[in-house]
PDB file of C-alpha atoms in Angstrom:
ATOM      1  CA  GLY L1436       0.964  35.054 -10.956  1.00 66.00           C
ATOM      2  CA  ALA L1437      -0.164  31.428 -10.757  1.00 78.00           C
ATOM      3  CA  VAL L1438      -0.033  31.000  -6.996  1.00 88.00           C
ATOM      4  CA  VAL L1439      -1.227  27.960  -5.124  1.00 93.00           C
ATOM      5  CA  SER L1440      -1.840  28.501  -1.445  1.00 95.00           C
ATOM      6  CA  GLN L1441      -1.599  25.368   0.714  1.00 97.00           C
ATOM      7  CA  HIS L1442      -2.784  25.062   4.313  1.00 97.00           C
ATOM      8  CA  PRO L1443      -1.913  24.141   6.934  1.00 97.00           C
ATOM      9  CA  SER L1444       1.868  24.296   6.582  1.00 96.00           C
ATOM     10  CA  TRP L1445       2.229  21.814   9.386  1.00 96.00           C
ATOM     11  CA  VAL L1446      -0.057  19.692  11.544  1.00 97.00           C
ATOM     12  CA  ILE L1447       0.304  17.246  14.353  1.00 97.00           C
ATOM     13  CA  CYS L1448      -2.533  14.830  14.953  1.00 95.00           C
ATOM     14  CA  LYS L1449      -3.232  11.768  17.060  1.00 96.00           C
ATOM     15  CA  SER L1450      -3.304   8.337  15.498  1.00 97.00           C
ATOM     16  CA  GLY L1451      -6.767   7.434  14.298  1.00 96.00           C
ATOM     17  CA  THR L1452      -7.924  10.985  13.580  1.00 97.00           C
ATOM     18  CA  SER L1453      -8.435  12.584  10.171  1.00 97.00           C
ATOM     19  CA  VAL L1454      -6.631  15.590   8.749  1.00 97.00           C
ATOM     20  CA  LYS L1455      -7.663  17.827   5.858  1.00 97.00           C
ATOM     21  CA  ILE L1456      -5.196  19.684   3.696  1.00 98.00           C
ATOM     22  CA  GLU L1457      -6.393  22.486   1.399  1.00 97.00           C
ATOM     23  CA  CYS L1458      -4.906  23.862  -1.783  1.00 96.00           C
ATOM     24  CA  ARG L1459      -6.359  26.988  -3.320  1.00 95.00           C
ATOM     25  CA  SER L1460      -5.381  28.533  -6.654  1.00 92.00           C
ATOM     26  CA  LEU L1461      -5.372  32.269  -5.938  1.00 91.00           C
ATOM     27  CA  ASP L1462      -5.129  33.935  -9.331  1.00 86.00           C
ATOM     28  CA  PHE L1463      -6.010  31.271 -11.834  1.00 86.00           C
ATOM     29  CA  GLN L1464      -8.465  28.428 -12.281  1.00 87.00           C
ATOM     30  CA  ALA L1465      -7.032  25.003 -11.523  1.00 87.00           C
ATOM     31  CA  THR L1466      -9.087  22.361 -13.320  1.00 87.00           C
ATOM     32  CA  THR L1467      -6.499  19.781 -12.340  1.00 90.00           C
ATOM     33  CA  MET L1468      -4.567  19.392  -9.102  1.00 93.00           C
ATOM     34  CA  PHE L1469      -1.843  16.856  -8.469  1.00 94.00           C
ATOM     35  CA  TRP L1470      -1.122  15.572  -4.962  1.00 96.00           C
ATOM     36  CA  TYR L1471       2.369  14.409  -4.026  1.00 96.00           C
ATOM     37  CA  ARG L1472       3.899  12.860  -0.923  1.00 96.00           C
ATOM     38  CA  GLN L1473       7.554  13.265  -0.026  1.00 93.00           C
ATOM     39  CA  PHE L1474       9.455  11.311   2.620  1.00 89.00           C
ATOM     40  CA  PRO L1475      12.694  12.718   4.078  1.00 84.00           C
ATOM     41  CA  LYS L1476      15.509  12.903   1.560  1.00 80.00           C
ATOM     42  CA  GLN L1477      13.282  11.320  -1.103  1.00 84.00           C
ATOM     43  CA  SER L1478      11.632  12.719  -4.188  1.00 85.00           C
ATOM     44  CA  LEU L1479       8.029  13.685  -4.825  1.00 91.00           C
ATOM     45  CA  MET L1480       5.837  10.655  -5.334  1.00 93.00           C
ATOM     46  CA  LEU L1481       2.603  11.321  -7.224  1.00 93.00           C
ATOM     47  CA  MET L1482      -0.373  10.057  -5.188  1.00 95.00           C
ATOM     48  CA  ALA L1483      -3.370  11.145  -7.207  1.00 94.00           C
ATOM     49  CA  THR L1484      -4.744  13.570  -9.764  1.00 93.00           C
ATOM     50  CA  SER L1485      -7.944  15.481  -9.044  1.00 92.00           C
ATOM     51  CA  ASN L1486     -10.140  17.116 -11.616  1.00 88.00           C
ATOM     52  CA  GLU L1487     -12.827  19.615 -10.888  1.00 85.00           C
ATOM     53  CA  GLY L1488     -16.227  17.990 -10.758  1.00 83.00           C
ATOM     54  CA  SER L1489     -15.090  14.400 -11.210  1.00 85.00           C
ATOM     55  CA  LYS L1490     -13.536  11.558  -9.252  1.00 88.00           C
ATOM     56  CA  ALA L1491      -9.842  11.617  -8.541  1.00 92.00           C
ATOM     57  CA  THR L1492      -7.431   9.248 -10.296  1.00 92.00           C
ATOM     58  CA  TYR L1493      -5.123   7.414  -7.908  1.00 94.00           C
ATOM     59  CA  GLU L1494      -1.639   6.053  -8.640  1.00 92.00           C
ATOM     60  CA  GLN L1495      -1.032   2.388  -8.169  1.00 92.00           C
ATOM     61  CA  GLY L1496      -0.637   1.429  -4.549  1.00 93.00           C
ATOM     62  CA  VAL L1497      -2.343   4.531  -3.121  1.00 95.00           C
ATOM     63  CA  GLU L1498      -5.386   3.727  -0.979  1.00 94.00           C
ATOM     64  CA  LYS L1499      -8.250   5.869  -2.249  1.00 93.00           C
ATOM     65  CA  ASP L1500     -10.365   5.233   0.874  1.00 94.00           C
ATOM     66  CA  LYS L1501      -7.527   6.507   3.056  1.00 96.00           C
ATOM     67  CA  PHE L1502      -6.593   9.538   1.018  1.00 97.00           C
ATOM     68  CA  LEU L1503      -9.837  11.256   0.099  1.00 96.00           C
ATOM     69  CA  ILE L1504      -9.523  13.908  -2.569  1.00 94.00           C
ATOM     70  CA  ASN L1505     -12.207  16.492  -3.377  1.00 91.00           C
ATOM     71  CA  HIS L1506     -12.041  19.052  -6.098  1.00 91.00           C
ATOM     72  CA  ALA L1507     -15.362  20.799  -5.749  1.00 83.00           C
ATOM     73  CA  SER L1508     -14.442  24.043  -7.481  1.00 90.00           C
ATOM     74  CA  LEU L1509     -11.987  25.496  -9.924  1.00 89.00           C
ATOM     75  CA  THR L1510     -10.011  27.090  -7.093  1.00 92.00           C
ATOM     76  CA  LEU L1511     -10.073  24.496  -4.296  1.00 94.00           C
ATOM     77  CA  SER L1512      -8.836  20.957  -3.944  1.00 95.00           C
ATOM     78  CA  THR L1513      -8.610  19.101  -0.644  1.00 96.00           C
ATOM     79  CA  LEU L1514      -6.813  15.963   0.555  1.00 97.00           C
ATOM     80  CA  THR L1515      -8.142  14.267   3.661  1.00 97.00           C
ATOM     81  CA  VAL L1516      -5.971  11.668   5.357  1.00 97.00           C
ATOM     82  CA  THR L1517      -8.472   9.464   7.161  1.00 97.00           C
ATOM     83  CA  SER L1518      -7.670   7.403  10.251  1.00 96.00           C
ATOM     84  CA  ALA L1519      -4.085   8.618  10.142  1.00 96.00           C
ATOM     85  CA  HIS L1520      -1.283   6.460  11.464  1.00 96.00           C
ATOM     86  CA  PRO L1521       2.375   7.223  12.175  1.00 96.00           C
ATOM     87  CA  GLU L1522       3.417   5.767   8.813  1.00 95.00           C
ATOM     88  CA  ASP L1523       1.320   8.489   7.131  1.00 96.00           C
ATOM     89  CA  SER L1524       3.646  11.116   8.542  1.00 96.00           C
ATOM     90  CA  SER L1525       5.129  12.844   5.522  1.00 96.00           C
ATOM     91  CA  PHE L1526       5.349  16.083   3.563  1.00 96.00           C
ATOM     92  CA  TYR L1527       2.321  16.518   1.287  1.00 97.00           C
ATOM     93  CA  ILE L1528       2.463  18.941  -1.664  1.00 97.00           C
ATOM     94  CA  CYS L1529      -0.104  19.945  -4.242  1.00 96.00           C
ATOM     95  CA  SER L1530       0.576  21.185  -7.720  1.00 94.00           C
ATOM     96  CA  ALA L1531      -1.454  22.604 -10.569  1.00 92.00           C
ATOM     97  CA  PRO L1532      -0.633  23.192 -14.229  1.00 86.00           C
ATOM     98  CA  ARG L1533      -0.554  26.871 -15.051  1.00 79.00           C
ATOM     99  CA  THR L1534      -3.158  28.244 -17.375  1.00 68.00           C
ATOM    100  CA  GLY L1535      -2.279  27.636 -20.962  1.00 66.00           C
ATOM    101  CA  GLY L1536      -1.105  24.044 -20.705  1.00 62.00           C
ATOM    102  CA  VAL L1537       1.997  22.064 -20.000  1.00 60.00           C
ATOM    103  CA  GLY L1538       4.321  24.507 -21.621  1.00 62.00           C
ATOM    104  CA  TYR L1539       3.650  27.043 -18.947  1.00 67.00           C
ATOM    105  CA  GLY L1540       4.821  24.718 -16.202  1.00 79.00           C
ATOM    106  CA  TYR L1541       3.361  23.711 -12.904  1.00 87.00           C
ATOM    107  CA  THR L1542       3.004  25.752  -9.758  1.00 90.00           C
ATOM    108  CA  PHE L1543       3.406  24.090  -6.393  1.00 93.00           C
ATOM    109  CA  GLY L1544       1.984  24.769  -2.975  1.00 95.00           C
ATOM    110  CA  SER L1545       4.363  25.317  -0.094  1.00 94.00           C
ATOM    111  CA  GLY L1546       3.680  21.869   1.358  1.00 95.00           C
ATOM    112  CA  THR L1547       2.134  20.462   4.549  1.00 97.00           C
ATOM    113  CA  ARG L1548       4.231  18.630   7.116  1.00 96.00           C
ATOM    114  CA  LEU L1549       2.021  15.970   8.716  1.00 97.00           C
ATOM    115  CA  THR L1550       3.135  14.295  11.891  1.00 97.00           C
ATOM    116  CA  VAL L1551       0.964  11.527  13.348  1.00 96.00           C
ATOM    117  CA  VAL L1552       1.662  10.644  16.970  1.00 96.00           C
TER     118      VAL L1552
ATOM    119  CA  GLU O1012       6.061   2.932 -17.685  1.00 81.00           C
ATOM    120  CA  ASP O1013       7.462   6.463 -17.619  1.00 85.00           C
ATOM    121  CA  GLN O1014      10.607   6.866 -15.563  1.00 90.00           C
ATOM    122  CA  VAL O1015      12.996   9.648 -14.594  1.00 94.00           C
ATOM    123  CA  THR O1016      16.391   8.898 -13.025  1.00 95.00           C
ATOM    124  CA  GLN O1017      18.721  11.514 -11.563  1.00 96.00           C
ATOM    125  CA  SER O1018      22.391  11.314 -10.728  1.00 97.00           C
ATOM    126  CA  PRO O1019      24.318  11.820  -8.586  1.00 97.00           C
ATOM    127  CA  GLU O1020      22.129  11.425  -5.530  1.00 95.00           C
ATOM    128  CA  ALA O1021      24.226  13.978  -3.690  1.00 96.00           C
ATOM    129  CA  LEU O1022      26.935  16.371  -4.785  1.00 98.00           C
ATOM    130  CA  ARG O1023      29.322  18.469  -2.718  1.00 98.00           C
ATOM    131  CA  LEU O1024      31.087  21.367  -4.418  1.00 97.00           C
ATOM    132  CA  GLN O1025      33.449  24.088  -3.403  1.00 97.00           C
ATOM    133  CA  GLU O1026      32.282  27.582  -4.170  1.00 97.00           C
ATOM    134  CA  GLY O1027      33.241  28.355  -7.763  1.00 97.00           C
ATOM    135  CA  GLU O1028      33.642  24.684  -8.748  1.00 97.00           C
ATOM    136  CA  SER O1029      31.404  24.100 -11.799  1.00 98.00           C
ATOM    137  CA  SER O1030      29.623  20.801 -12.320  1.00 98.00           C
ATOM    138  CA  SER O1031      26.630  19.119 -13.996  1.00 98.00           C
ATOM    139  CA  LEU O1032      23.633  17.187 -12.767  1.00 98.00           C
ATOM    140  CA  ASN O1033      22.176  14.418 -14.918  1.00 98.00           C
ATOM    141  CA  CYS O1034      18.576  13.442 -15.609  1.00 98.00           C
ATOM    142  CA  SER O1035      17.869  10.355 -17.725  1.00 97.00           C
ATOM    143  CA  TYR O1036      14.311   9.845 -18.830  1.00 95.00           C
ATOM    144  CA  THR O1037      12.075   7.391 -20.575  1.00 93.00           C
ATOM    145  CA  VAL O1038       8.816   9.271 -20.967  1.00 88.00           C
ATOM    146  CA  SER O1039       6.334   8.299 -23.651  1.00 86.00           C
ATOM    147  CA  GLY O1040       5.533  11.261 -25.881  1.00 86.00           C
ATOM    148  CA  LEU O1041       7.540  13.756 -23.884  1.00 87.00           C
ATOM    149  CA  ARG O1042       5.643  17.024 -23.709  1.00 87.00           C
ATOM    150  CA  GLY O1043       8.086  18.789 -21.431  1.00 90.00           C
ATOM    151  CA  LEU O1044      11.154  18.167 -19.265  1.00 94.00           C
ATOM    152  CA  PHE O1045      11.150  20.312 -16.139  1.00 94.00           C
ATOM    153  CA  TRP O1046      13.790  21.354 -13.639  1.00 96.00           C
ATOM    154  CA  TYR O1047      12.874  22.546 -10.189  1.00 95.00           C
ATOM    155  CA  ARG O1048      14.786  23.676  -7.132  1.00 96.00           C
ATOM    156  CA  GLN O1049      13.553  22.647  -3.694  1.00 94.00           C
ATOM    157  CA  ASP O1050      14.768  24.043  -0.373  1.00 94.00           C
ATOM    158  CA  PRO O1051      14.176  21.989   2.807  1.00 90.00           C
ATOM    159  CA  GLY O1052      10.563  22.099   4.004  1.00 88.00           C
ATOM    160  CA  LYS O1053       9.341  24.064   1.007  1.00 91.00           C
ATOM    161  CA  GLY O1054       7.563  23.379  -2.240  1.00 91.00           C
ATOM    162  CA  PRO O1055       9.559  23.131  -5.485  1.00 92.00           C
ATOM    163  CA  GLU O1056      10.475  26.342  -7.279  1.00 91.00           C
ATOM    164  CA  PHE O1057      10.288  26.347 -11.088  1.00 90.00           C
ATOM    165  CA  LEU O1058      13.572  26.744 -13.010  1.00 93.00           C
ATOM    166  CA  PHE O1059      13.209  25.557 -16.626  1.00 92.00           C
ATOM    167  CA  THR O1060      11.024  23.755 -19.142  1.00 92.00           C
ATOM    168  CA  LEU O1061      12.637  22.058 -22.130  1.00 94.00           C
ATOM    169  CA  TYR O1062      10.622  20.670 -25.002  1.00 90.00           C
ATOM    170  CA  SER O1063      12.844  19.196 -27.648  1.00 91.00           C
ATOM    171  CA  ALA O1064      16.329  17.723 -28.140  1.00 94.00           C
ATOM    172  CA  GLY O1065      18.922  20.393 -28.659  1.00 96.00           C
ATOM    173  CA  GLU O1066      17.131  22.995 -26.637  1.00 96.00           C
ATOM    174  CA  GLU O1067      19.073  24.998 -24.031  1.00 97.00           C
ATOM    175  CA  LYS O1068      17.932  27.492 -21.416  1.00 96.00           C
ATOM    176  CA  GLU O1069      19.908  29.648 -19.032  1.00 96.00           C
ATOM    177  CA  LYS O1070      19.212  31.523 -15.825  1.00 94.00           C
ATOM    178  CA  GLU O1071      22.030  33.167 -13.914  1.00 95.00           C
ATOM    179  CA  ARG O1072      24.534  30.395 -13.043  1.00 96.00           C
ATOM    180  CA  LEU O1073      22.283  27.599 -14.321  1.00 98.00           C
ATOM    181  CA  LYS O1074      22.005  26.159 -17.807  1.00 98.00           C
ATOM    182  CA  ALA O1075      19.725  23.303 -18.775  1.00 98.00           C
ATOM    183  CA  THR O1076      20.148  21.206 -21.902  1.00 98.00           C
ATOM    184  CA  LEU O1077      18.126  18.396 -23.401  1.00 97.00           C
ATOM    185  CA  THR O1078      18.873  15.355 -25.613  1.00 96.00           C
ATOM    186  CA  LYS O1079      16.537  12.575 -26.651  1.00 93.00           C
ATOM    187  CA  LYS O1080      17.444  10.545 -23.581  1.00 94.00           C
ATOM    188  CA  GLU O1081      18.931  12.958 -21.033  1.00 96.00           C
ATOM    189  CA  SER O1082      18.879  16.408 -19.627  1.00 97.00           C
ATOM    190  CA  PHE O1083      21.740  18.169 -17.884  1.00 98.00           C
ATOM    191  CA  LEU O1084      21.698  21.007 -15.410  1.00 98.00           C
ATOM    192  CA  HIS O1085      25.020  22.785 -15.565  1.00 98.00           C
ATOM    193  CA  ILE O1086      26.026  24.946 -12.603  1.00 98.00           C
ATOM    194  CA  THR O1087      28.742  27.442 -13.370  1.00 98.00           C
ATOM    195  CA  ALA O1088      30.784  28.915 -10.469  1.00 97.00           C
ATOM    196  CA  PRO O1089      28.230  27.963  -7.838  1.00 97.00           C
ATOM    197  CA  LYS O1090      27.682  29.912  -4.651  1.00 97.00           C
ATOM    198  CA  PRO O1091      26.558  28.627  -1.236  1.00 97.00           C
ATOM    199  CA  GLU O1092      23.055  29.933  -1.900  1.00 97.00           C
ATOM    200  CA  ASP O1093      22.769  27.435  -4.773  1.00 97.00           C
ATOM    201  CA  SER O1094      22.674  24.660  -2.178  1.00 98.00           C
ATOM    202  CA  ALA O1095      19.331  22.873  -2.576  1.00 97.00           C
ATOM    203  CA  THR O1096      17.776  19.740  -4.002  1.00 96.00           C
ATOM    204  CA  TYR O1097      17.353  19.893  -7.747  1.00 97.00           C
ATOM    205  CA  LEU O1098      14.450  17.909  -9.164  1.00 96.00           C
ATOM    206  CA  CYS O1099      13.919  16.788 -12.734  1.00 96.00           C
ATOM    207  CA  GLY O1100      10.466  15.885 -13.926  1.00 94.00           C
ATOM    208  CA  GLY O1101       8.915  14.680 -17.177  1.00 92.00           C
ATOM    209  CA  CYS O1102       5.428  15.142 -18.544  1.00 89.00           C
ATOM    210  CA  GLY O1103       4.372  12.652 -21.189  1.00 85.00           C
ATOM    211  CA  SER O1104       1.380  11.974 -23.333  1.00 77.00           C
ATOM    212  CA  GLY O1105      -0.388  10.059 -20.564  1.00 69.00           C
ATOM    213  CA  GLY O1106      -3.572  11.341 -19.037  1.00 64.00           C
ATOM    214  CA  TYR O1107      -3.962  14.628 -17.242  1.00 67.00           C
ATOM    215  CA  ASN O1108      -0.427  15.927 -18.006  1.00 76.00           C
ATOM    216  CA  LYS O1109       0.938  14.485 -14.789  1.00 84.00           C
ATOM    217  CA  LEU O1110       4.524  15.260 -13.889  1.00 87.00           C
ATOM    218  CA  ILE O1111       6.789  12.395 -12.797  1.00 90.00           C
ATOM    219  CA  PHE O1112       9.900  13.287 -10.825  1.00 92.00           C
ATOM    220  CA  GLY O1113      13.280  11.732 -10.378  1.00 94.00           C
ATOM    221  CA  ALA O1114      14.710  11.220  -6.922  1.00 93.00           C
ATOM    222  CA  GLY O1115      16.547  14.515  -7.029  1.00 95.00           C
ATOM    223  CA  THR O1116      20.168  15.626  -6.521  1.00 97.00           C
ATOM    224  CA  ARG O1117      21.069  17.204  -3.165  1.00 96.00           C
ATOM    225  CA  LEU O1118      23.647  19.879  -3.872  1.00 97.00           C
ATOM    226  CA  ALA O1119      25.798  21.383  -1.175  1.00 98.00           C
ATOM    227  CA  VAL O1120      28.103  24.259  -2.074  1.00 98.00           C
ATOM    228  CA  HIS O1121      30.718  25.089   0.547  1.00 97.00           C
ATOM    229  CA  PRO O1122      32.584  28.418   0.846  1.00 95.00           C
TER     230      PRO O1122
END
């Protein structure tokens, strides 16, 4: 149980275009979704926290106008990279706390490899 | 500011050669210390959650321990399939139960 489905698994886009990444909780309700970015051979860097029905909270240094997060329902959170540039190329992963709280851990999506050319 | 530091950055072991990975943390109001395994191009896979100093958990060849300042992931008689990046993360009393990760340890186990 506690599966988060993330799509697409990879995407290549042209510089200046926007890309949307979706994360769906399949068998539980995700009131909170965390969005991470990971560069090659580096760890997961938290970008923002989305909560269903409210504005996302962004970590320091993350441009909220560039990385638009929407959490319109208890099972869907989206990250849109607007006007993407090559430096936005990275591995993006979402994560949600399992039902019951922190003690039950966090489940992660399978990640999206974004390449901007 | 909450911080998680892992060492070593990379570790190369021979099959059967036991070792330990270190995770030092300064997390305000620690609510949980997590260990994950990540294979290349995939999302992290949950291994353990530790809550309080002195706690230990085991799964196959892996054993995680926790003190007030550090956590260790002990790997006993590793096999090549244990090769992966091991991530340590802490969740504190800050808002939304966010999980902050260390840089990870890249483990390579050779036959």
